[in-house]
Short mmCIF file of C-alpha atoms in Angstrom, two decimals:
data_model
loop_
_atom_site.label_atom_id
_atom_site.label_comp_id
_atom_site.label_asym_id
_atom_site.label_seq_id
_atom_site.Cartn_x
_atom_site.Cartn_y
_atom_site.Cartn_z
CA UNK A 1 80.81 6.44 14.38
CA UNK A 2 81.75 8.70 11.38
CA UNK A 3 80.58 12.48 11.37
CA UNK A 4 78.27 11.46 8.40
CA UNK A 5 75.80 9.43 10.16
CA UNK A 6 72.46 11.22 10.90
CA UNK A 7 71.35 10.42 14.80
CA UNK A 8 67.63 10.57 16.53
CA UNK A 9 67.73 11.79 19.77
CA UNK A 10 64.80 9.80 20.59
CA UNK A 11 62.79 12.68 22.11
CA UNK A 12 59.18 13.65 21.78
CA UNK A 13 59.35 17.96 21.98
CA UNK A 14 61.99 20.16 20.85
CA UNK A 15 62.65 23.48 21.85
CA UNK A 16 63.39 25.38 18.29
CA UNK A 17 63.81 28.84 18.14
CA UNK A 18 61.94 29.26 21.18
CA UNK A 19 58.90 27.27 20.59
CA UNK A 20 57.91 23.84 21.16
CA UNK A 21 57.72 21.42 18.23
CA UNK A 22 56.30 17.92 18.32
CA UNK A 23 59.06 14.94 17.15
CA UNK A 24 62.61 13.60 17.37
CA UNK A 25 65.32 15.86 16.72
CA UNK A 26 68.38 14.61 14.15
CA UNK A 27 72.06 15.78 14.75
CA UNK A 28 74.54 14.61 12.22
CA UNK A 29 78.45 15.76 12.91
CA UNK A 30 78.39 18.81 15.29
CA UNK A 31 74.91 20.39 13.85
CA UNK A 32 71.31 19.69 14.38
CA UNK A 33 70.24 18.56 10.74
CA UNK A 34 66.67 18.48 11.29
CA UNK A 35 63.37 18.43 13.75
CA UNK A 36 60.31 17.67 14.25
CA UNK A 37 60.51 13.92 13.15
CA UNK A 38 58.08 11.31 13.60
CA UNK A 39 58.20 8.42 15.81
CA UNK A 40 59.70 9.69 18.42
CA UNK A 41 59.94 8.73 22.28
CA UNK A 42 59.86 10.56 25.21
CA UNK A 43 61.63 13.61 26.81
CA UNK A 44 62.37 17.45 25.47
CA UNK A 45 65.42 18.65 23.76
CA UNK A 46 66.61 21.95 24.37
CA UNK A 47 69.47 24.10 23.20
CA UNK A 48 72.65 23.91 25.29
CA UNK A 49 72.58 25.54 28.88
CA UNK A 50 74.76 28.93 29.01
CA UNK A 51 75.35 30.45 32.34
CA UNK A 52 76.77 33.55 32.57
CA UNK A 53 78.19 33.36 36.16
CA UNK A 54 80.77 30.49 37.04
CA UNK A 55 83.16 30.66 40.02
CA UNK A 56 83.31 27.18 40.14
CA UNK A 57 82.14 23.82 39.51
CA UNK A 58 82.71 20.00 40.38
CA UNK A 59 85.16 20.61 43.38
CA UNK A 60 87.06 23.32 41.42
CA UNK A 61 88.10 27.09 42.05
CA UNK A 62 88.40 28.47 38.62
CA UNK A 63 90.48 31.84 40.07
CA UNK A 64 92.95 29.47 41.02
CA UNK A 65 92.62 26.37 38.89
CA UNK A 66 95.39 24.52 37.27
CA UNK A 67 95.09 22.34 33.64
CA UNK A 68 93.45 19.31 35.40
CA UNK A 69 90.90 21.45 37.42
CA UNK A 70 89.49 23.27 34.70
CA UNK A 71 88.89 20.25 32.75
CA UNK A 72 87.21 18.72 35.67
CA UNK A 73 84.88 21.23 36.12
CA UNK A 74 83.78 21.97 32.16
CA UNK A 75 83.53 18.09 32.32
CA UNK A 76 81.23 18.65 35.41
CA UNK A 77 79.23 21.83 34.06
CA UNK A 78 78.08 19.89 30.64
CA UNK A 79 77.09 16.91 32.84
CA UNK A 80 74.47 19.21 34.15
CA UNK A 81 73.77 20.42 31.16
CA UNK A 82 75.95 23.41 30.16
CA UNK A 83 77.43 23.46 26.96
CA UNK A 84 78.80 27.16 27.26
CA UNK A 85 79.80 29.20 30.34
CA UNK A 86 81.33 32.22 31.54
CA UNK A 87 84.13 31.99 33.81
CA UNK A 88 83.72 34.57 37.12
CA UNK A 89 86.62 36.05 38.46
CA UNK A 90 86.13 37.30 42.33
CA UNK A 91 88.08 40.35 43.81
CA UNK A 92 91.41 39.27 43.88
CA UNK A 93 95.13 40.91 44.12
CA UNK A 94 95.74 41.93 40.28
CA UNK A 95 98.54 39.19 40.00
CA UNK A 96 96.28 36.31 40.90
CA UNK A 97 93.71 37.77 38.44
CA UNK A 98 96.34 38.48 35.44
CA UNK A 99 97.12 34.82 36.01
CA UNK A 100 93.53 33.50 36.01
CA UNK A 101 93.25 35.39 32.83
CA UNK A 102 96.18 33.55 31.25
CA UNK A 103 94.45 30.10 32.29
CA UNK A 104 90.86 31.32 30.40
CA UNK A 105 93.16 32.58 27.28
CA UNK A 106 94.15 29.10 27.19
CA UNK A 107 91.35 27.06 27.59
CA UNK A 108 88.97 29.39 25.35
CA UNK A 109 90.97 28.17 22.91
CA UNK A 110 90.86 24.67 23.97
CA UNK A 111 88.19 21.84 23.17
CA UNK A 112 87.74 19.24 25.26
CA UNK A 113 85.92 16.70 24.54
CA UNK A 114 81.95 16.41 26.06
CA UNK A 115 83.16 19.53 28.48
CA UNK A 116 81.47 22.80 28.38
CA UNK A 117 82.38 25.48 26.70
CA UNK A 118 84.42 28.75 27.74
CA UNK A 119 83.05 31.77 26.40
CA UNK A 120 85.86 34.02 28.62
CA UNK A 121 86.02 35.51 31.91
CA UNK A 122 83.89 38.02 33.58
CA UNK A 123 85.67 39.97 36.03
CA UNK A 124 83.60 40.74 39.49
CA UNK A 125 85.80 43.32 40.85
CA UNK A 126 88.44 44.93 41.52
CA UNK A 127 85.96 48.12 41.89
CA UNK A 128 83.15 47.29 43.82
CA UNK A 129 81.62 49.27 46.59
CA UNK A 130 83.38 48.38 50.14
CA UNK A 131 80.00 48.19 51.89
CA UNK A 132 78.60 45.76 49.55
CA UNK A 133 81.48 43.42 48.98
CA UNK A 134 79.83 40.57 50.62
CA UNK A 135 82.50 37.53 50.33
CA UNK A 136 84.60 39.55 48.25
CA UNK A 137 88.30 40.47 49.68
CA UNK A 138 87.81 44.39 50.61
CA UNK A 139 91.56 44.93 50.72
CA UNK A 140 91.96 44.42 47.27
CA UNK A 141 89.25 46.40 45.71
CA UNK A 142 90.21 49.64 43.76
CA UNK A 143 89.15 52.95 42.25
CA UNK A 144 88.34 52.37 38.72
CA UNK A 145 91.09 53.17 36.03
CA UNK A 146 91.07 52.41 32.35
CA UNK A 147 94.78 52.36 32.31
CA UNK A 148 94.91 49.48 34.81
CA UNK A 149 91.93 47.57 33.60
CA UNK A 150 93.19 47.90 30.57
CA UNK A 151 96.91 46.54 31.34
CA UNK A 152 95.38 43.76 33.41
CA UNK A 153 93.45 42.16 30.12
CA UNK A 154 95.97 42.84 27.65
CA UNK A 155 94.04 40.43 25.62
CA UNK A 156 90.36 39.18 23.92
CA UNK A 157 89.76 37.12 26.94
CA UNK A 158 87.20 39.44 28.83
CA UNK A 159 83.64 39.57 28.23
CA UNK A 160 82.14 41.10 31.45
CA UNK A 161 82.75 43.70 33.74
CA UNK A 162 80.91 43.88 36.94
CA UNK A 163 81.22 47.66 38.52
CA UNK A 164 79.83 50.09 41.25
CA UNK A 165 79.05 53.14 39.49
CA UNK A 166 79.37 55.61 42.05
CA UNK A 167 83.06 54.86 42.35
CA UNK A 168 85.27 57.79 41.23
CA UNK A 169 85.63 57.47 37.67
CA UNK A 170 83.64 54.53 37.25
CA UNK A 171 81.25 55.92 34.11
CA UNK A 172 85.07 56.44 32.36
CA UNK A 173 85.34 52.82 32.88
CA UNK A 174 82.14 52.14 31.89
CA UNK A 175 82.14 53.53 28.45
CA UNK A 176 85.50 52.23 27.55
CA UNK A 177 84.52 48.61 28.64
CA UNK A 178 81.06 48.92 26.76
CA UNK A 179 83.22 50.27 23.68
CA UNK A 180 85.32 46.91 23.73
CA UNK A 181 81.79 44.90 23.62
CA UNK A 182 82.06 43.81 27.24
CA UNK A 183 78.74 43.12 28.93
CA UNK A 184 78.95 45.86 31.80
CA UNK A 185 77.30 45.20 34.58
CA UNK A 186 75.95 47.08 38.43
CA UNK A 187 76.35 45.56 40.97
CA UNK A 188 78.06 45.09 44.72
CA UNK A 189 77.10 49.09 44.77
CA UNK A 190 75.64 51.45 46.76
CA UNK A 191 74.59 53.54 44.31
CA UNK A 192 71.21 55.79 44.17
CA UNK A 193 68.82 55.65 41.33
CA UNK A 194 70.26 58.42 39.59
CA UNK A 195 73.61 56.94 40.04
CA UNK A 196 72.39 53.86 38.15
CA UNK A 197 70.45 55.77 35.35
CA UNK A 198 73.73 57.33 34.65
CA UNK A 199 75.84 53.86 34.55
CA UNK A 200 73.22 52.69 31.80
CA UNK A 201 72.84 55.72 29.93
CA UNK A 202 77.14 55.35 29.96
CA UNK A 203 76.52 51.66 28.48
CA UNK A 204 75.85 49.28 31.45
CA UNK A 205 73.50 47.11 30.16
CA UNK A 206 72.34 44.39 33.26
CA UNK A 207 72.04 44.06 36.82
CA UNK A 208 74.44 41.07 38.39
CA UNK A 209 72.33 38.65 40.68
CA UNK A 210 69.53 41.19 41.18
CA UNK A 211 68.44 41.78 44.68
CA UNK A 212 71.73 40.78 46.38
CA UNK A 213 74.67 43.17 47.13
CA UNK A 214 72.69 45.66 46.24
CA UNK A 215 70.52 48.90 48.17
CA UNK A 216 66.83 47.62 49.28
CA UNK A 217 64.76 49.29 47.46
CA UNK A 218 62.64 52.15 49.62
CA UNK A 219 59.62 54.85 48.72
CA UNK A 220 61.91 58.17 47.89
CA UNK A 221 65.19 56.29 46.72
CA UNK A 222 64.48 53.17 44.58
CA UNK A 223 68.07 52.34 44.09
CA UNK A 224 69.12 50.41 41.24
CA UNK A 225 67.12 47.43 41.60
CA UNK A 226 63.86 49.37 40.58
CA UNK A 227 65.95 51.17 37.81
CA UNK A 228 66.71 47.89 36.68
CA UNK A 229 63.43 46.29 36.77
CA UNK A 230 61.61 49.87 35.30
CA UNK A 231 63.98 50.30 32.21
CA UNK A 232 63.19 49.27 29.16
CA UNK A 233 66.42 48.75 27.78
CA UNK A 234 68.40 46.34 30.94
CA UNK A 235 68.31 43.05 31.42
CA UNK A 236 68.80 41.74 35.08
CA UNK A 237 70.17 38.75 36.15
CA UNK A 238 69.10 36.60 38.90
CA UNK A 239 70.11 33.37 41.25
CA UNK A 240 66.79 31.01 41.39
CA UNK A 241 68.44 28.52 44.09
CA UNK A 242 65.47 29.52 46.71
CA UNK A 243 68.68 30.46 48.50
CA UNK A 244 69.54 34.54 47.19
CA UNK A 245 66.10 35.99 46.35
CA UNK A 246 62.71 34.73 48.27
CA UNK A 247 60.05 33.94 46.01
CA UNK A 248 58.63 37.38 45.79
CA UNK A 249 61.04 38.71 44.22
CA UNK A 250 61.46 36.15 41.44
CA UNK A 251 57.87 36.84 41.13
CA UNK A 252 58.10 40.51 41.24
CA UNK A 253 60.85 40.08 38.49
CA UNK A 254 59.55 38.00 36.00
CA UNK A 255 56.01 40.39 36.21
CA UNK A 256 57.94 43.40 36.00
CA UNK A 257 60.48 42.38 33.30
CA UNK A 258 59.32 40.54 30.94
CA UNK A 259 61.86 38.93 28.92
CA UNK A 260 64.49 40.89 30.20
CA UNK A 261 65.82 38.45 32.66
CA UNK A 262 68.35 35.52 32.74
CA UNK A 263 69.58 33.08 35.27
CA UNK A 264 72.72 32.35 36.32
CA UNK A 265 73.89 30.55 38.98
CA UNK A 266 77.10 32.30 40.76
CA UNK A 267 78.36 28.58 41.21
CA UNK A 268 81.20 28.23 43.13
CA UNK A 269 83.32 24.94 43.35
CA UNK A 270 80.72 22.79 45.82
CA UNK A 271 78.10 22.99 42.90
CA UNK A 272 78.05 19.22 41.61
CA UNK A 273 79.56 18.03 44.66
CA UNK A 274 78.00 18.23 48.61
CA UNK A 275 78.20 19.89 51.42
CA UNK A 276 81.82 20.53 52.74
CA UNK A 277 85.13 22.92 52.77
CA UNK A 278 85.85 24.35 50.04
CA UNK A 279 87.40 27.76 48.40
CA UNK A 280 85.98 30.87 46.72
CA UNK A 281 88.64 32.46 45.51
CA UNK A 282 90.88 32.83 48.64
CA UNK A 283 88.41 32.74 51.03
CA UNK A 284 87.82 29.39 52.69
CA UNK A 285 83.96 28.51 52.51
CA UNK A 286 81.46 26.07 54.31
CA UNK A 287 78.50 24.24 52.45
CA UNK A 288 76.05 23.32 54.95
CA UNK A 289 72.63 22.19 53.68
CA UNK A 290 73.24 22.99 50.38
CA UNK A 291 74.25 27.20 51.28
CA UNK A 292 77.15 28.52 51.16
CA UNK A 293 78.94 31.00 53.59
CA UNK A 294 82.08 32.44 54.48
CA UNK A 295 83.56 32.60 57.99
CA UNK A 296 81.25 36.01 58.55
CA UNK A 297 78.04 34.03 57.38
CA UNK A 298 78.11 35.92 54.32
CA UNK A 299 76.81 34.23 51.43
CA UNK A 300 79.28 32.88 48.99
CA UNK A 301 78.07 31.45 45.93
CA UNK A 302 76.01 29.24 44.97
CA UNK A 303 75.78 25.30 44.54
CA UNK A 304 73.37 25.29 41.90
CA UNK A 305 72.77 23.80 39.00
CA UNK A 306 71.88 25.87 35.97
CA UNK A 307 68.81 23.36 35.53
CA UNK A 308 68.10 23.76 39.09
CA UNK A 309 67.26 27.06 38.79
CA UNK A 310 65.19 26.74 35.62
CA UNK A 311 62.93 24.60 37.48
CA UNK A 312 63.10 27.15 40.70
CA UNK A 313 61.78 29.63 38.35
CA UNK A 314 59.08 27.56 36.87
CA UNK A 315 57.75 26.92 40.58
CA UNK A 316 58.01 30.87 41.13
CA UNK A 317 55.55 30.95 38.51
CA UNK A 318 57.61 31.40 34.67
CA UNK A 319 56.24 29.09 32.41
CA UNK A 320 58.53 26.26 30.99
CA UNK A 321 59.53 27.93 27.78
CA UNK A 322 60.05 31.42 29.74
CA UNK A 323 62.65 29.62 32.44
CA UNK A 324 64.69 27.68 29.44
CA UNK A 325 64.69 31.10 27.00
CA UNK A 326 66.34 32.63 30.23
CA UNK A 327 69.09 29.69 30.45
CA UNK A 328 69.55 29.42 26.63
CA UNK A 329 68.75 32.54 23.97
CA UNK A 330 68.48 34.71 26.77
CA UNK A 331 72.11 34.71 27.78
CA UNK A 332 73.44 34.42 24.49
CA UNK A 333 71.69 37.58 23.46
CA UNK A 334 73.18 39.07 26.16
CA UNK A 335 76.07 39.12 26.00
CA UNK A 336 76.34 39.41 22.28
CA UNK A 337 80.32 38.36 22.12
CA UNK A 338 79.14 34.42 21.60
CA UNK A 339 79.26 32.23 18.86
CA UNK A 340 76.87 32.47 16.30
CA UNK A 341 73.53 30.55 17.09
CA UNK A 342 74.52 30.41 20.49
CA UNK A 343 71.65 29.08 22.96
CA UNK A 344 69.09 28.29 19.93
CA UNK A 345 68.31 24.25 18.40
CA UNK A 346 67.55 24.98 15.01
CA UNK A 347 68.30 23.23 11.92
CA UNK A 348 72.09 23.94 10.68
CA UNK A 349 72.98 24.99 14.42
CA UNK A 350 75.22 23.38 16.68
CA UNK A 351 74.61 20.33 18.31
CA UNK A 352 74.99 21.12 22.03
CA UNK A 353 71.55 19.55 23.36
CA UNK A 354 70.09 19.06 26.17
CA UNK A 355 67.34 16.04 26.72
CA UNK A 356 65.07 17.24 30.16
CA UNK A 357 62.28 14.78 31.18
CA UNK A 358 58.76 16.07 32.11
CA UNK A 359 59.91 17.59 35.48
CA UNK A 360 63.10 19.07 33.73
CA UNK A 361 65.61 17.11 34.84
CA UNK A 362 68.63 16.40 32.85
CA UNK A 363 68.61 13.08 31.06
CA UNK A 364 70.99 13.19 28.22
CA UNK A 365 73.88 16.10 27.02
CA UNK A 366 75.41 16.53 23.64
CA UNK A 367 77.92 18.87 23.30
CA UNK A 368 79.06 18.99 19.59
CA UNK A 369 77.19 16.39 18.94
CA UNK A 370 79.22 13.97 20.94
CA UNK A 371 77.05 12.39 24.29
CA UNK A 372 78.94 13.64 27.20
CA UNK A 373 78.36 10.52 29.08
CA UNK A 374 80.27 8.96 25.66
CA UNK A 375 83.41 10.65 26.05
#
């Protein structure tokens, strides 16, 4: 089939620009040429799943994948229906990290065929807050530098920063990473409220998976959950796998921020797959029932699916269109460093397409324009 033939998806809805439209969507080549056609059948096309938080996927570590692994799981990732992802890097020693880096240089610049896309690495650590490193390795966390940080990237392929902010010299950190158009994020802190006003004010701009690794939030010191949630100007980030947050939080997020939250998933290498041993990093971890956990019970991970957690957060009470903005646009406005049109179906934008039927489940992936399940 030549790049010049115009397809029909064969759907009934399309999500475009954010709103539903009635008819078939046509992609011709790697765009979407138009929407809204008549005669069409059944299901609801969608822009391209991006998840901002990937440890792993399809039975593969990324911190510690080779060639053939991180194929496997961008294969696996837009078989769920992810078309662009963000590769997490846990606390590691800097040498295993440098070279983890090297492998996302690489395959950022690599296509694959009906595989997801790698929009870079985020970086969850090195300087995290001892007492909330959950499955992270405390003996190699650090006190921020910008001189290290900045000799461990030595490149373009960073585009998060996760950081404590009460860490010695962590605003320093903060305001050099925001300067290089990272997405800075709190999180695995202890920090107070004030502590967190003064990581956003320094350019922090979201919360990673809200809720977890984080202070509870009490009467006299809010922490910076209810910074995150009360400011105007933050985004925060949260795991919908009925696993990390009970439902009253989701709830208490989506009422208190409105449109100013995302999902992500904080897969690690059992999601796709089943319950098992597997690795996070280099910490061996045990899937049981669909949870994750570390030797210490510690949660590590998750299994979802991106689209899994869409629908988690329609039962939690976001509407349809809310839960796929905040697996689509959302992210992509985020963290600003994408490609343009990134998480949008419009006409003239990329083909990477997702077809859910009516309870959301995936049914059929483009990425490029090319079916996954074609490749």
């Amino acid at each position: 089939m030549t790049d010049d033939v115009v397809r029909r998806l064969g759907c009934a809805q399309a999500m475009v620009d954010g709103a539903l439209v009635d008819g078939d969507v046509a992609v011709q080549g790697e765009r979407v040429v138009d929407v809204g056609l008549p005669g069409g059948g059944r299901g609801l096309a969608v822009p391209g799943l991006v998840d901002l938080q990937v440890n792993g996927y399809g039975g593969c570590d990324l911190i510690s994948a080779d060639d053939d692994d991180w194929v496997a799981a961008r294969q696996a990732l837009a078989r769920d229906g992810v078309t662009s992802f963000v590769a997490n890097l846990v606390t590691s020693p800097l040498g295993v990290t440098r070279r983890a880096l090297e492998q996302v240089a690489r395959h950022r610049a690599r296509a694959v065929p009906g595989a997801a896309r790698l929009l870079g690495a985020a970086l969850e650590g090195p300087y995290l807050a001892p007492e909330r490193a959950g499955v992270h390795r405390r003996d190699a966390l650090r006190r921020p530098a910008v001189e290290e940080l900045e000799h461990l990237v030595a490149g373009d392929g960073v585009v998060a920063l996760t950081i404590a902010p009460e860490l010695p010299d962590a605003l320093a950190v903060i305001r050099w990473a925001a300067g290089r158009g990272w997405l800075v994020s709190v999180g695995h802190t202890t920090c107070s409220a004030a502590q967190a006003h003064a990581a956003f004010d320094a350019g922090a701009r979201t919360v990673t998976h809200l809720g977890n690794a984080m202070p509870a939030v009490s009467a006299r010191e809010p922490g910076p959950a209810a910074v995150a949630l009360t400011r105007g100007d933050v985004v925060v980030q949260l795991i919908c796998d009925g696993v990390h947050l009970a439902d009253e939080w989701v709830r208490l997020a989506l009422a208190a921020a409105p449109g100013r939250w995302v999902l992500v998933t904080d897969a690690m290498a059992a999601a796709g797959c089943g319950d098992g041993h597997y690795r996070l990093g280099e910490r061996e971890v045990v899937v049981h029932h669909g949870v994750a956990r570390d030797d210490d019970g510690v949660l590590a991970g998750s299994v979802a699916s991106l689209a899994g957690c869409v629908r988690e957060a329609v039962r939690c009470g976001a509407s349809e269109l809310e839960a796929l903005a905040a697996a689509t646009a959302g992210p992509a406005r985020l963290l600003r460093s994408g490609p343009p049109d990134l998480g949008v179906l419009r006409p003239g934008g990329p083909a990477d397409v997702v077809v859910l039927d009516d309870r959301l489940e995936v049914q059929r992936v483009l990425v490029g324009g090319r079916a996954v399940d074609a490749v």
